[in-house]
Amino acid sequence: SNCSPMYISMETLLELVRNNLEAARVYNRLLSMSIRKIMEHEKILASCDARERYRWFIETYPGLAEQINKKDIASYLNMSPETLSRILKN
């Protein structure tokens, strides 16, 4: 998808957050969302088998599986590419 990556140093970001209430609110909201996603991902890895992890991935990120390398999906889901290949065959 089209995007324009941007970079801001952590020092600059923290200064902006300290001096701008709206920036602090956005930063906190994005940080909270990121932590929730990380926790959900860790929970799925710890509690689901490979097939369930792939099903979760497809439901959570619809359309993404067709856009990225299967090896990267397998790595994200903590499984071997061969395991993912077997899941996709079934």
CSV table of C-alpha atoms in Angstrom, one decimal:
chain,number,residue,atom,x,y,z
A,1,SER,CA,0.0,0.0,0.0
A,2,ASN,CA,1.1,3.6,-0.6
A,3,CYS,CA,2.7,5.2,2.4
A,4,SER,CA,5.4,7.7,3.3
A,5,PRO,CA,7.6,6.5,6.1
A,6,MET,CA,8.8,9.2,8.5
A,7,TYR,CA,11.5,9.3,11.1
A,8,ILE,CA,11.6,11.3,14.3
A,9,SER,CA,14.3,10.7,16.9
A,10,MET,CA,13.2,9.6,20.4
A,11,GLU,CA,14.8,12.7,21.9
A,12,THR,CA,12.7,14.9,19.6
A,13,LEU,CA,9.5,12.9,20.2
A,14,LEU,CA,9.9,13.0,24.0
A,15,GLU,CA,10.4,16.8,23.8
A,16,LEU,CA,7.3,17.2,21.7
A,17,VAL,CA,5.3,15.0,24.1
A,18,ARG,CA,6.6,17.0,27.1
A,19,ASN,CA,5.6,20.4,25.5
A,20,ASN,CA,2.4,19.6,23.7
A,21,LEU,CA,-0.6,18.1,25.4
A,22,GLU,CA,-2.3,16.9,22.2
A,23,ALA,CA,1.0,15.2,21.1
A,24,ALA,CA,1.2,13.5,24.5
A,25,ARG,CA,-2.4,12.2,24.2
A,26,VAL,CA,-1.7,10.8,20.7
A,27,TYR,CA,1.6,9.2,21.9
A,28,ASN,CA,-0.1,7.6,24.9
A,29,ARG,CA,-3.0,6.3,22.8
A,30,LEU,CA,-0.6,4.8,20.2
A,31,LEU,CA,1.6,3.3,22.9
A,32,SER,CA,-1.4,1.7,24.6
A,33,MET,CA,-2.6,0.2,21.3
A,34,SER,CA,0.8,-1.1,20.6
A,35,ILE,CA,1.1,-2.7,24.1
A,36,ARG,CA,-2.3,-4.3,23.7
A,37,LYS,CA,-1.4,-5.8,20.3
A,38,ILE,CA,1.9,-7.1,21.7
A,39,MET,CA,0.1,-8.7,24.6
A,40,GLU,CA,-2.5,-10.3,22.4
A,41,HIS,CA,0.2,-11.7,20.1
A,42,GLU,CA,2.1,-13.2,23.0
A,43,LYS,CA,-1.1,-14.7,24.4
A,44,ILE,CA,-1.8,-16.3,21.0
A,45,LEU,CA,1.7,-17.7,20.7
A,46,ALA,CA,1.6,-19.2,24.2
A,47,SER,CA,-1.9,-20.6,24.2
A,48,CYS,CA,-2.8,-21.7,20.6
A,49,ASP,CA,-1.6,-24.4,18.3
A,50,ALA,CA,-0.1,-23.6,14.9
A,51,ARG,CA,-3.5,-23.9,13.0
A,52,GLU,CA,-5.2,-21.6,15.5
A,53,ARG,CA,-2.3,-19.1,15.3
A,54,TYR,CA,-2.7,-18.9,11.6
A,55,ARG,CA,-6.5,-18.5,11.8
A,56,TRP,CA,-6.0,-15.7,14.3
A,57,PHE,CA,-3.5,-14.0,11.9
A,58,ILE,CA,-6.0,-14.2,9.0
A,59,GLU,CA,-8.8,-12.8,11.1
A,60,THR,CA,-6.6,-10.1,12.6
A,61,TYR,CA,-4.9,-9.0,9.4
A,62,PRO,CA,-7.3,-9.7,6.5
A,63,GLY,CA,-5.6,-9.6,3.1
A,64,LEU,CA,-2.1,-9.3,4.5
A,65,ALA,CA,-1.3,-13.0,3.9
A,66,GLU,CA,-1.5,-12.4,0.1
A,67,GLN,CA,0.9,-9.4,0.4
A,68,ILE,CA,3.8,-10.7,2.4
A,69,ASN,CA,6.2,-13.7,2.3
A,70,LYS,CA,4.9,-16.9,3.9
A,71,LYS,CA,8.3,-17.3,5.6
A,72,ASP,CA,7.7,-14.0,7.4
A,73,ILE,CA,4.2,-15.0,8.4
A,74,ALA,CA,5.6,-18.3,9.8
A,75,SER,CA,8.2,-16.4,11.8
A,76,TYR,CA,5.7,-14.0,13.2
A,77,LEU,CA,3.5,-17.0,14.3
A,78,ASN,CA,6.5,-18.8,15.8
A,79,MET,CA,6.3,-21.8,13.5
A,80,SER,CA,8.5,-23.2,10.7
A,81,PRO,CA,7.7,-22.4,7.1
A,82,GLU,CA,7.1,-26.2,6.6
A,83,THR,CA,4.4,-26.1,9.3
A,84,LEU,CA,2.7,-23.2,7.7
A,85,SER,CA,2.9,-24.9,4.3
A,86,ARG,CA,1.2,-28.0,5.7
A,87,ILE,CA,-1.6,-25.8,7.3
A,88,LEU,CA,-2.1,-24.0,3.9
A,89,LYS,CA,-2.4,-27.4,2.1
A,90,ASN,CA,-5.2,-28.4,4.4
